[in-house]
Coordinates of C-alpha atoms in Angstrom, one line a residue:
X106 CA 16.1 23.9 -4.9
X107 CA 16.5 20.4 -3.3
X108 CA 13.3 18.6 -2.9
X109 CA 12.5 15.2 -1.2
X110 CA 9.5 13.5 -2.6
X111 CA 7.9 10.8 -0.5
X112 CA 4.3 9.5 0.1
X113 CA 2.0 6.5 0.7
X114 CA 3.3 6.0 4.3
X115 CA 0.0 4.3 5.4
X116 CA 0.8 4.9 9.0
X117 CA -1.3 2.4 11.1
X118 CA -1.3 -0.4 8.4
X119 CA -0.8 -4.0 9.3
X120 CA 0.6 -6.8 7.1
X121 CA -1.3 -10.0 7.4
X122 CA -2.1 -9.0 11.1
X123 CA 1.6 -7.8 11.8
X124 CA 1.8 -4.4 13.2
X125 CA 4.1 -2.2 11.0
X126 CA 4.2 1.0 13.2
X127 CA 7.7 0.1 14.6
X128 CA 9.1 -0.3 11.0
X129 CA 7.4 2.9 9.9
X130 CA 9.1 4.7 12.9
X131 CA 12.5 3.3 11.4
X132 CA 11.6 4.9 8.2
X133 CA 10.7 8.2 9.8
X134 CA 14.1 8.3 11.5
X135 CA 15.7 7.7 8.1
X136 CA 13.7 10.4 6.5
X137 CA 14.7 13.0 9.1
X138 CA 18.4 12.0 8.9
X139 CA 18.3 12.2 5.0
X140 CA 16.7 15.6 5.0
X141 CA 19.4 17.0 7.5
X142 CA 22.4 15.2 5.9
X143 CA 21.4 16.2 2.3
X144 CA 20.3 19.8 3.1
X145 CA 16.9 19.4 1.7
X146 CA 14.8 22.6 1.3
X147 CA 11.4 21.3 0.6
X148 CA 9.8 17.9 1.7
X149 CA 6.6 16.9 -0.1
X150 CA 4.4 14.1 1.0
X151 CA 2.0 13.0 -1.7
X152 CA -0.9 11.5 0.2
X153 CA -2.0 8.4 1.9
X154 CA -0.1 9.4 5.1
X155 CA -2.5 7.3 7.2
X156 CA -3.9 4.0 6.3
X157 CA -7.5 4.8 7.2
X158 CA -9.7 7.9 7.8
X159 CA -9.6 7.5 11.5
X160 CA -6.1 6.3 12.4
X161 CA -4.9 4.8 15.6
X162 CA -3.4 7.2 18.2
X163 CA 0.1 5.9 17.9
X164 CA 0.0 6.7 14.2
X165 CA -1.1 10.3 14.8
X166 CA 1.7 10.7 17.3
X167 CA 4.2 9.3 14.9
X168 CA 3.1 11.7 12.2
X169 CA 3.2 14.7 14.6
X170 CA 6.6 14.0 15.7
X171 CA 8.0 13.4 12.3
X172 CA 6.6 16.6 10.9
X173 CA 8.0 18.4 13.9
X174 CA 11.4 17.1 13.3
X175 CA 11.2 17.7 9.5
X176 CA 10.2 21.3 10.0
X177 CA 13.4 22.0 12.0
X178 CA 15.4 22.2 8.7
X179 CA 12.9 22.1 5.8
X180 CA 9.5 23.3 4.6
X181 CA 6.9 20.4 4.5
X182 CA 4.0 20.3 2.1
X183 CA 1.5 17.6 2.6
X184 CA -1.7 16.7 0.7
X185 CA -4.2 14.0 1.5
X186 CA -4.6 10.7 -0.4
X187 CA -7.7 8.5 -0.9
X188 CA -6.9 6.6 2.5
X189 CA -6.7 9.9 4.4
X190 CA -9.7 12.0 5.7
X191 CA -8.9 15.3 4.0
X192 CA -11.0 17.1 6.8
X193 CA -9.2 15.3 9.7
X194 CA -5.8 15.5 8.1
X195 CA -6.3 19.2 7.3
X196 CA -7.7 20.1 10.6
X197 CA -5.8 23.2 11.9
X198 CA -3.9 23.7 8.6
X199 CA -4.6 27.5 8.8
X200 CA -2.8 27.9 12.1
X201 CA 0.1 25.5 11.7
X202 CA 3.7 26.6 11.6
X203 CA 4.8 28.2 8.3
X204 CA 7.2 25.3 7.9
X205 CA 4.4 22.6 7.7
X206 CA 1.6 23.3 5.0
X207 CA -1.2 20.8 4.7
X208 CA -3.0 21.5 1.4
X209 CA -6.3 19.6 1.9
X210 CA -9.0 21.9 0.3
X211 CA -9.9 21.5 -3.3
X212 CA -11.1 25.2 -3.2
X213 CA -7.5 26.2 -2.5
X214 CA -5.8 24.3 -5.3
X215 CA -4.9 27.4 -7.2
X216 CA -3.2 29.0 -4.2
X217 CA 0.5 27.9 -3.9
X218 CA 3.0 27.7 -1.0
X219 CA 5.6 30.2 -2.2
X220 CA 9.3 29.4 -1.6
X221 CA 12.4 31.2 -2.8
X222 CA 16.0 30.2 -3.3
X223 CA 19.0 31.8 -5.0
X224 CA 17.3 31.1 -8.4
X225 CA 14.1 32.8 -7.7
X226 CA 10.6 31.8 -6.7
X227 CA 9.1 28.2 -6.6
X228 CA 5.3 27.7 -6.3
X229 CA 4.2 24.5 -4.8
X230 CA 0.5 23.4 -5.3
X231 CA -1.2 20.6 -3.7
X232 CA -3.9 18.5 -5.4
X233 CA -5.6 16.2 -2.7
X234 CA -7.3 13.0 -3.9
X235 CA -10.3 14.4 -5.7
X236 CA -13.4 12.1 -5.6
X237 CA -15.3 13.1 -8.7
X238 CA -18.8 12.9 -7.0
X239 CA -17.6 15.2 -4.1
X240 CA -15.6 17.6 -6.3
X241 CA -17.3 17.9 -9.8
X242 CA -19.5 20.7 -8.7
X243 CA -16.9 22.6 -6.5
X244 CA -14.4 22.7 -9.4
X245 CA -16.8 23.5 -12.2
X246 CA -16.2 26.7 -14.0
X247 CA -20.0 27.4 -14.3
X248 CA -22.2 26.9 -11.4
X249 CA -24.9 24.1 -11.6
X250 CA -22.9 22.6 -14.6
X251 CA -20.9 19.9 -12.9
X252 CA -17.8 18.3 -14.5
X253 CA -17.9 14.9 -15.9
X254 CA -18.0 12.1 -13.4
X255 CA -14.3 11.1 -13.8
X256 CA -10.9 11.6 -12.4
X257 CA -9.7 13.1 -15.7
X258 CA -12.3 15.7 -15.5
X259 CA -11.7 16.9 -11.9
X260 CA -7.9 16.7 -12.0
X261 CA -7.8 18.4 -15.3
X262 CA -9.9 21.3 -13.8
X263 CA -7.5 21.4 -10.8
X264 CA -4.5 21.7 -13.0
X265 CA -6.3 24.4 -15.1
X266 CA -6.6 26.4 -11.9
X267 CA -2.9 25.9 -11.3
X268 CA -1.8 27.1 -14.7
X269 CA -4.0 30.1 -14.6
X270 CA -2.4 31.1 -11.2
X271 CA 1.2 30.3 -12.7
X272 CA 0.4 32.6 -15.6
X273 CA 0.4 35.6 -13.0
X274 CA 3.7 34.6 -11.8
X275 CA 6.4 35.0 -14.6
X276 CA 9.6 33.4 -14.0
X277 CA 8.3 31.3 -11.3
X278 CA 9.1 27.4 -11.1
X279 CA 6.4 25.0 -10.2
X280 CA 6.0 21.9 -8.2
X281 CA 2.7 20.0 -8.0
X282 CA 2.0 17.4 -5.2
X283 CA -0.9 15.3 -6.3
X284 CA -2.6 11.9 -5.4
X285 CA -3.9 10.1 -8.5
X286 CA -3.5 7.2 -10.8
X287 CA -1.8 8.5 -14.0
X288 CA -2.1 6.3 -17.1
X289 CA 1.1 4.4 -18.1
X290 CA 2.1 3.7 -14.5
X291 CA 2.2 0.2 -13.0
X292 CA 0.1 -0.4 -9.9
X293 CA 0.8 -2.9 -7.1
X294 CA -1.7 -5.3 -5.5
X295 CA -1.9 -3.4 -2.1
X296 CA -3.3 -0.1 -3.5
X297 CA -6.9 0.6 -3.0
X298 CA -9.0 0.8 -6.2
X299 CA -10.0 4.4 -6.8
X300 CA -12.3 3.9 -9.8
X301 CA -15.6 5.7 -9.9
X302 CA -17.9 5.0 -12.9
X303 CA -15.3 2.9 -14.3
X304 CA -12.9 5.9 -14.9
X305 CA -9.8 5.7 -12.6
X306 CA -6.9 7.1 -14.6
X307 CA -5.8 10.6 -15.8
X308 CA -3.5 11.3 -18.6
X309 CA -0.1 12.7 -18.1
X310 CA -0.9 15.5 -20.3
X311 CA -3.2 17.2 -17.6
X312 CA 0.3 18.1 -15.9
X313 CA 1.6 19.9 -19.0
X314 CA 3.4 23.2 -18.0
X315 CA 4.4 21.9 -14.6
X316 CA 8.2 21.7 -13.8
X317 CA 8.0 18.7 -11.4
X318 CA 4.9 16.7 -10.5
X319 CA 5.3 14.7 -7.2
X320 CA 2.7 11.9 -7.3
X321 CA 1.4 9.6 -4.6
X322 CA -0.9 6.4 -4.9
X323 CA 1.1 3.8 -6.5
X324 CA 3.6 1.9 -4.3
X325 CA 6.3 1.3 -6.7
X326 CA 8.9 4.0 -7.3
X327 CA 8.7 4.9 -11.0
X328 CA 8.6 7.7 -13.6
X329 CA 5.6 8.5 -15.8
X330 CA 6.5 8.9 -19.6
X331 CA 10.1 9.2 -20.8
X332 CA 11.7 11.7 -18.4
X333 CA 11.9 12.4 -14.6
X334 CA 9.4 15.4 -14.6
X335 CA 6.5 13.2 -13.5
X336 CA 7.2 10.6 -10.9
X337 CA 5.7 8.3 -8.2
X338 CA 8.0 8.1 -5.0
X339 CA 6.3 4.9 -4.0
X340 CA 5.8 3.5 -0.5
X341 CA 8.5 3.3 2.1
X342 CA 7.7 -0.3 3.1
X343 CA 6.4 -3.3 1.1
X344 CA 2.7 -3.5 2.2
X345 CA 2.0 -6.9 0.4
X346 CA 4.1 -9.9 -0.6
X347 CA 3.4 -8.8 -4.2
X348 CA 5.7 -5.9 -3.4
X349 CA 8.5 -7.9 -1.9
X350 CA 10.7 -7.3 -4.9
X351 CA 10.3 -3.6 -5.2
X352 CA 13.2 -1.5 -4.1
X353 CA 11.7 1.2 -1.8
X354 CA 13.2 4.6 -1.8
X355 CA 12.5 8.2 -1.5
X356 CA 13.1 10.7 -4.4
X357 CA 15.6 13.4 -4.1
X358 CA 14.9 16.0 -6.8
X359 CA 17.2 19.0 -7.9
X360 CA 15.1 21.7 -9.3
X361 CA 17.4 23.8 -11.5
X362 CA 17.0 27.5 -12.2
X363 CA 15.4 27.0 -15.6
X364 CA 12.9 24.3 -14.2
X365 CA 14.7 21.1 -15.4
X366 CA 15.0 18.4 -12.8
X367 CA 17.5 15.7 -12.0
X368 CA 16.5 12.8 -9.7
X369 CA 18.3 10.4 -7.3
X370 CA 16.6 7.5 -5.5
X371 CA 17.8 7.1 -2.0
X372 CA 17.2 3.5 -0.8
X373 CA 14.9 3.3 2.2
X374 CA 15.8 0.9 5.1
X375 CA 14.3 -2.6 5.1
X376 CA 13.7 -3.5 8.7
X377 CA 12.5 -6.9 7.8
X378 CA 12.5 -8.6 4.3
X379 CA 9.4 -10.4 2.9
X380 CA 10.1 -13.9 1.5
X381 CA 8.0 -16.6 -0.1
X382 CA 9.1 -20.1 0.9
X383 CA 7.5 -23.1 -1.1
X384 CA 9.0 -26.5 0.0
X385 CA 8.5 -29.7 2.0
X386 CA 8.4 -29.7 5.9
X387 CA 11.5 -31.9 5.8
X388 CA 13.4 -29.4 3.8
X389 CA 12.4 -26.7 6.3
X390 CA 13.5 -28.9 9.3
X391 CA 16.8 -29.7 7.7
X392 CA 17.7 -26.0 7.7
X393 CA 17.6 -25.4 4.0
X394 CA 15.9 -21.8 4.5
X395 CA 17.6 -20.8 7.7
X396 CA 18.8 -17.6 6.0
X397 CA 15.3 -16.5 6.0
X398 CA 14.5 -17.1 9.6
X399 CA 14.5 -13.4 10.4
X400 CA 12.2 -12.4 7.5
X401 CA 8.5 -12.1 7.3
X402 CA 7.7 -15.3 5.5
X403 CA 4.8 -16.8 3.5
X404 CA 5.1 -20.5 3.6
X405 CA 3.6 -23.1 1.4
X406 CA 4.2 -26.7 2.6
X407 CA 4.2 -29.0 -0.4
X408 CA 4.1 -32.4 1.3
X409 CA 1.6 -34.8 -0.3
X410 CA 0.0 -35.6 3.0
X411 CA -0.8 -32.9 5.6
X412 CA 2.1 -33.0 8.1
X413 CA 1.2 -33.5 11.8
X414 CA 1.5 -30.2 13.7
X415 CA 2.5 -28.5 10.6
X416 CA 1.9 -24.9 11.9
X417 CA 3.8 -25.4 15.0
X418 CA 6.8 -27.0 13.3
X419 CA 7.0 -24.4 10.7
X420 CA 6.9 -21.6 13.4
X421 CA 9.8 -23.3 15.1
X422 CA 12.0 -22.4 12.1
X423 CA 10.1 -19.2 10.9
X424 CA 9.1 -17.3 14.0
X425 CA 7.9 -14.3 11.9
X426 CA 5.9 -16.4 9.4
X427 CA 2.7 -14.5 8.6
X428 CA 0.9 -17.2 6.5
X429 CA 1.3 -21.0 6.6
X430 CA -0.6 -23.2 4.1
X431 CA -0.6 -26.7 3.0
X432 CA -0.4 -26.8 -0.9
X433 CA 0.6 -30.4 -2.1
X434 CA 2.9 -30.3 -5.1
X435 CA 0.4 -32.5 -7.0
X436 CA -2.6 -30.4 -6.2
X437 CA -3.0 -29.4 -9.9
X438 CA -3.1 -33.2 -10.9
X439 CA -5.8 -34.1 -8.5
X440 CA -9.3 -34.7 -9.6
X441 CA -11.6 -31.8 -9.1
X442 CA -13.9 -32.3 -6.1
X443 CA -17.4 -33.6 -6.9
X444 CA -20.3 -31.2 -6.4
X445 CA -22.3 -31.9 -3.3
X446 CA -26.0 -32.3 -3.8
X447 CA -29.0 -33.7 -1.8
X448 CA -28.4 -37.2 -3.6
X449 CA -24.7 -37.2 -2.6
X450 CA -23.5 -40.0 -0.3
X451 CA -22.6 -38.4 3.0
X452 CA -19.9 -40.9 3.6
X453 CA -18.4 -40.2 0.1
X454 CA -18.5 -36.5 0.7
X455 CA -16.6 -37.0 4.1
X456 CA -14.2 -39.2 2.3
X457 CA -13.5 -36.5 -0.4
X458 CA -12.9 -34.0 2.4
X459 CA -10.4 -36.2 4.0
X460 CA -8.6 -36.7 0.6
X461 CA -8.6 -32.9 0.2
X462 CA -7.3 -32.1 3.7
X463 CA -4.7 -34.9 4.0
X464 CA -3.7 -35.4 0.5
X465 CA -4.4 -39.0 0.6
X466 CA -7.7 -41.1 0.2
X467 CA -9.0 -42.6 3.5
X468 CA -8.1 -46.2 4.2
X469 CA -10.6 -48.9 4.7
X470 CA -10.4 -48.4 8.6
X471 CA -11.0 -44.6 7.9
X472 CA -14.1 -45.3 5.8
X473 CA -15.5 -47.5 8.6
X474 CA -15.0 -44.9 11.1
X475 CA -16.8 -42.4 8.9
X476 CA -19.5 -44.8 8.2
X477 CA -20.0 -45.5 11.9
X478 CA -20.0 -41.7 12.7
X479 CA -22.6 -41.0 10.0
X480 CA -24.9 -44.0 11.1
X481 CA -24.6 -42.8 14.7
X482 CA -25.6 -39.2 13.7
X483 CA -28.7 -40.5 11.7
X484 CA -29.8 -42.8 14.7
X485 CA -29.5 -39.8 17.0
X486 CA -31.5 -37.7 14.7
X487 CA -34.4 -40.2 14.5
X488 CA -34.3 -40.6 18.3
X489 CA -34.7 -36.8 18.8
X490 CA -37.6 -36.7 16.3
X491 CA -39.3 -39.6 18.1
X492 CA -39.4 -37.6 21.4

């Protein structure tokens, strides 16, 4: 059986204020084309389809269109992540087309979607993001004896139910679609912390006995452990500058008759690169970084003195710049700013601010202006009190 594993779409997300929905639409087209061209039987989406519990209308429409197109040629199994609202994402799951299955209910974890190919049956189970406080009672074996308040406990209980169901299906291969942080994997800086009570990880051993584990939550494509049996597909786009060097992809999995897997990473399109530029304004205006003009750029201008019209001048060369800051090259060598107390000289405090903002201490003329402004403010304050 040929499986395409993806997840962490985060539809509706922005990047430093920039709308990503157009780029996510490009990914959706790529995904549909890949499923058609590679004759994929099953698409699994491992959570965080939306970026927030109540997504924007355009994000809902994009998901609806994408699922509709995928279902023309493949079965789609989707489970919610920690960014999704399981109740909202799972609405109508019971009446949806057989080719689109949303596995959002913890109570149904042990009930698989059953598929068949030339090599026999395949059982696909969904483990949505399990918040320990909300599921430790529902997944407990004994009523009124809740599981431990940890992800390890609730995910372990979920996979226990899956193994119990598999034991009744001899000869059936298994796929688990789960949204969790499995120990040994490497997180990115744009993922939401899912720790509860200081325990956020589950061990890979909770998935023992499963042929392929399609994980979501971490944005970098990677395997867990030494083989390809447990994998994160990663996000289709970079959602922070910390992810700019990751090679985004979808995971194409061949599930053989004996349950072994082979994996191919299919590169995802990059509608716009993310680039860090750290240089002087003169270098930017000389065209040294013109090759990055079409990229989303985070610019640090390193001039010693704050350049005039810095923001506008940088934007002339980087129209897609998302962040522009002044970070003088000698910033680390500068004296740490003095603490401001009630005894501080207001003119000296203002002078320190000028030095911080411009990169140069105020001149004698500048100090004269600061002193005059301070004395005028004090005089006005006394006049007001005298009225």
